[in-house]
Amino acid sequence: MGMEEKLDVAGAGRQLPIASLIIRGEVISDNLIEVGGRGGDLTFLTPDAHKYLDRLPLKNPAHMADLYRLKFDDILDYLEELGTRLDVADNEHLARARDLSYLTAPTTPPLVDASYADLKSKFDRAVMREMADKMIGIPYLEGWVEEERLNGLRLGIRCFGARTLHVIAGNSPTISAATIIRNALLRSDAIIKAPSNDPFTAIAIAQTMIDMAPDHPLTRHLTVGYWRGGDTAFEERLYQPHYVEKIVAWGGFASVKHVTQYIQPGLELISLDPKRSASIIGEEAFASEEGMQDAAVRLASDIGAINQVGCVNARVVYALSGTDEAGIERLNRFGELVYAHIQTLPERTSTVAKRYDRELKAHVDALRLQDEWYKVIGGKGGEGAIIVSQMADPVDFSTSLVDRTANLVPVDRIDDVVGAVNAYTQTVGVYPESLKAELLDVLPLHGAQRFVSLGFAVQASNAQPQDGLELMRRMGKWIINEMRSPEKGQAPWLP
Amino acid sequence: MTEAIDLAGRTDIASQAKALCDDPAAFFEHSFTKMQSIDRDRLAALQREGLRQRFADLKDRVPMLKKLADAQEIAEMREIDDVVPLLFEHTMYKSYPPAFLEKGRFAEINKFLSKLTTFDLTGIDVSECQTIDDWMELMDRESPLVIMHSSGTSGTMTFLPISKHEWDKFGKTARVIALQEFGDDPSVMDEGGDFYVIYPYFRHGGSGHVRTCDLFVKYVSKTEERLLVPFPGRMSSDLLYLAARIQAAAAKGELEKLDISPVMMARKAEYEALQAEMPARLDAFFTDIAENYQGKRIFFWGAQNLLFNLVRIGQEKGLSRVFAPNSVIGTGGDSKNGVKMPEDWRQQVCDFIGIENSKMCYGMTEVKGWHKKCSHGHYHFCPWIIPFLLDPDTSELLPRKGRAMGRAAFFDLGSETRWGGFITGDEVTIEWDEPCGCGQSTVYAMDGIERLSAKRGGDDKISCAATEGAHKEAMSFLTSFQ
């Protein structure tokens, strides 16, 4: 183990925290350089990744053989045991990472706490088994699955792991856990590039793995480090097909942009694109007081949960309230309800934003004065705002809505809600459930990737496709073994 | 130069402040030296009184200001800092519903603009206007305004309602700032021969920089014949808007939903044709200037990249020290648009033109003054413009003392038909106390002004809810990848 740094968050000015570099079971805290500190962010120290570049990749892919001596149940045993150790109450790595994440995360301490408390559940054995089984099929991970084709071909198929580099997002610590689980289940080798707004979580889990089983193959196939995304000199040496076969990139602009220039035959990019989400509220919501309250509390949750830092959060909301005077009035009242419900969401779900986006506030404040065309509810402090368009027209800054700020847009007909959905749409929350029937086969053509019952946007299972793509299947290498004999079919060499 | 400037007997602070606000060029007797020598305490008193007068005059006449002031229960300005809650966000001038412009609802745009100026524009009949160009030309003709629009990169155009009188007033001060150096006698403006104004773009148009051509003709070349432009027509505001909408729609994945009128489609073809012939036209233009205006006194004021195009073409022809040594070349301040220029571009410009130094200013369309860089590399603020620094996160006013960095905001005392308070997106360092070694008395900004958006947060901050612009760039990168 490397040196153990003293944690001194309160005196961070004097003693900067260290984000260690983890290379295949080894904790490195030497050759420190200072990073971060922009825009009021935490400044932290981390080993200069340039100095360790040659050690980051698994140079010889044959060294993944140790993973293939594990049974699938061995992997589950390991992960399950790891899960039991991911409790901030008795894991000092994790407790430290959580405390530091208070300073780096885009969310507030109660939400960081909730995410950390949720980590263990990701490692539930049954959940992980379901994930592997539904997303890939455990037999394909465990060995060769034999199948037969109509032309007599006997086929063996096995899903192999790959040497994968993960450029992960920093809006939730659970992304680190999910990445480590996926990597292990696939028997892959992972290099995780930690994000600047969550540089500590993945490292803390890796340190826990080292404490638990320093020589275990799963510990030895995980590398975690921080380097500034877009460091071309560094990345063009690391992002090479002879080091890395797949890159999973979570839509960080600079990182993805720079990653794409290294993509070439032998190096595949799996991009979890930047996405936005929308909601559609049917006329039923406006037909009764109960409907109005029910839809409002659900929508408040889709807007406010995890403080709207996720791509799953609702931002533009199309409402079939009608665009006549009475319809607008209904929507204004609905907006008031949504705003009020956002303010009363439980603290583990949503809080006042850490730092209300300054540019967004400028937009919101300007619209507040345009009350003929927009009704702005709230938003004077940093608590979030509901902007109700007084005509069937979303605000022009709809793509920058964040920090519990959403735009309600009145429409008259279901055909008008198509405007809510485009190529960058991920989740569509719908109310009531029956309205989905009209949308399910239509909106995917426009870009929608996921439908949810209004109010449940932030709840998902890992055992389902993500963002319109089969992430786990793509993370594996699907190797085939074709078995034929001259007796069973026409051989090419025979006349 | 600390003695009170003689204002034909007007010695009380109220009438002096009014004189400064109403005609800064006349107030300083068209002298850049006087402008930049004003005693700081006296200026502070004039600015405070000017601000008080402007607020008292405008608060019931600019509806949006009234609304903001009423909401904050602000009835008068006592101190300069009192204005901070009333500074307009840059978003204010584009906070109309996007459909107004998309669907050509110009009556509604006029209604929107009427809230931002003392003029009621709702009586102007715009029902015949089909395009933004139609509307701009009509407004030029029938309104008291010189409306200026932005390029509309977010898909919505900013419309700034400046009166013709204010615009002309700016022209007078611009002449003083552009043509004199600190220490010069104002007579230098009229000595040394005629100016040929070079503007390597369109002669007419609705954006602030194109409109400046009118001022250059009136106050620098003094005649239209000595204005040299490669495109004598009008830069179409509609085409600019269309380009912005295409970009914005592409970024949202909604290109196929773009609803473009047939009028616009016809113009699109025209635009493409113009685009195609632009390089050759510009080349011919620059060649003509380099060959036929050698030794002439030229005036160029504008974007660095436009200027550098001229230099590059001249250099290719092996030319140097082409124009009269008393030519005037000025460009905008620190790089805001990310155009990459060679390190020594300024020297290359001087060598090619044949001048000792080029001038550099910091300014913006929304605030009518050019803050010129001095021999010590500092941008000295024009006396009729009150600078503020705000905390970039909270917009709280930062103390006006020492040397501080923050989001710049300004109050333009010259603004008399719209509200002069404006918050920029620029991060600026201001030295409030220490006098500058150049001898100018005014407060100044340090070199290195940056756009906050480019600097803050950084690109490495990862969140899957990406900004539109970022993703647009990523997409264009992906599509260009082989």
Short mmCIF file of C-alpha atoms in Angstrom, two decimals, chain A residues 37 41 122 219 264-265 284 307 427 433:
data_model
loop_
_atom_site.label_atom_id
_atom_site.label_comp_id
_atom_site.label_asym_id
_atom_site.label_seq_id
_atom_site.Cartn_x
_atom_site.Cartn_y
_atom_site.Cartn_z
CA GLY A 37 -9.83 24.78 -8.08
CA ASP A 41 -14.05 23.97 -6.90
CA LYS A 122 -25.93 -2.19 -6.28
CA THR A 219 -8.67 -6.34 -7.83
CA GLN A 264 -9.64 3.62 -35.17
CA PRO A 265 -9.97 0.01 -36.21
CA GLU A 284 -56.73 14.10 -17.32
CA ASN A 307 -31.30 18.21 -8.08
CA THR A 427 -36.54 9.74 -20.82
CA GLU A 433 -50.36 5.88 -17.77
#
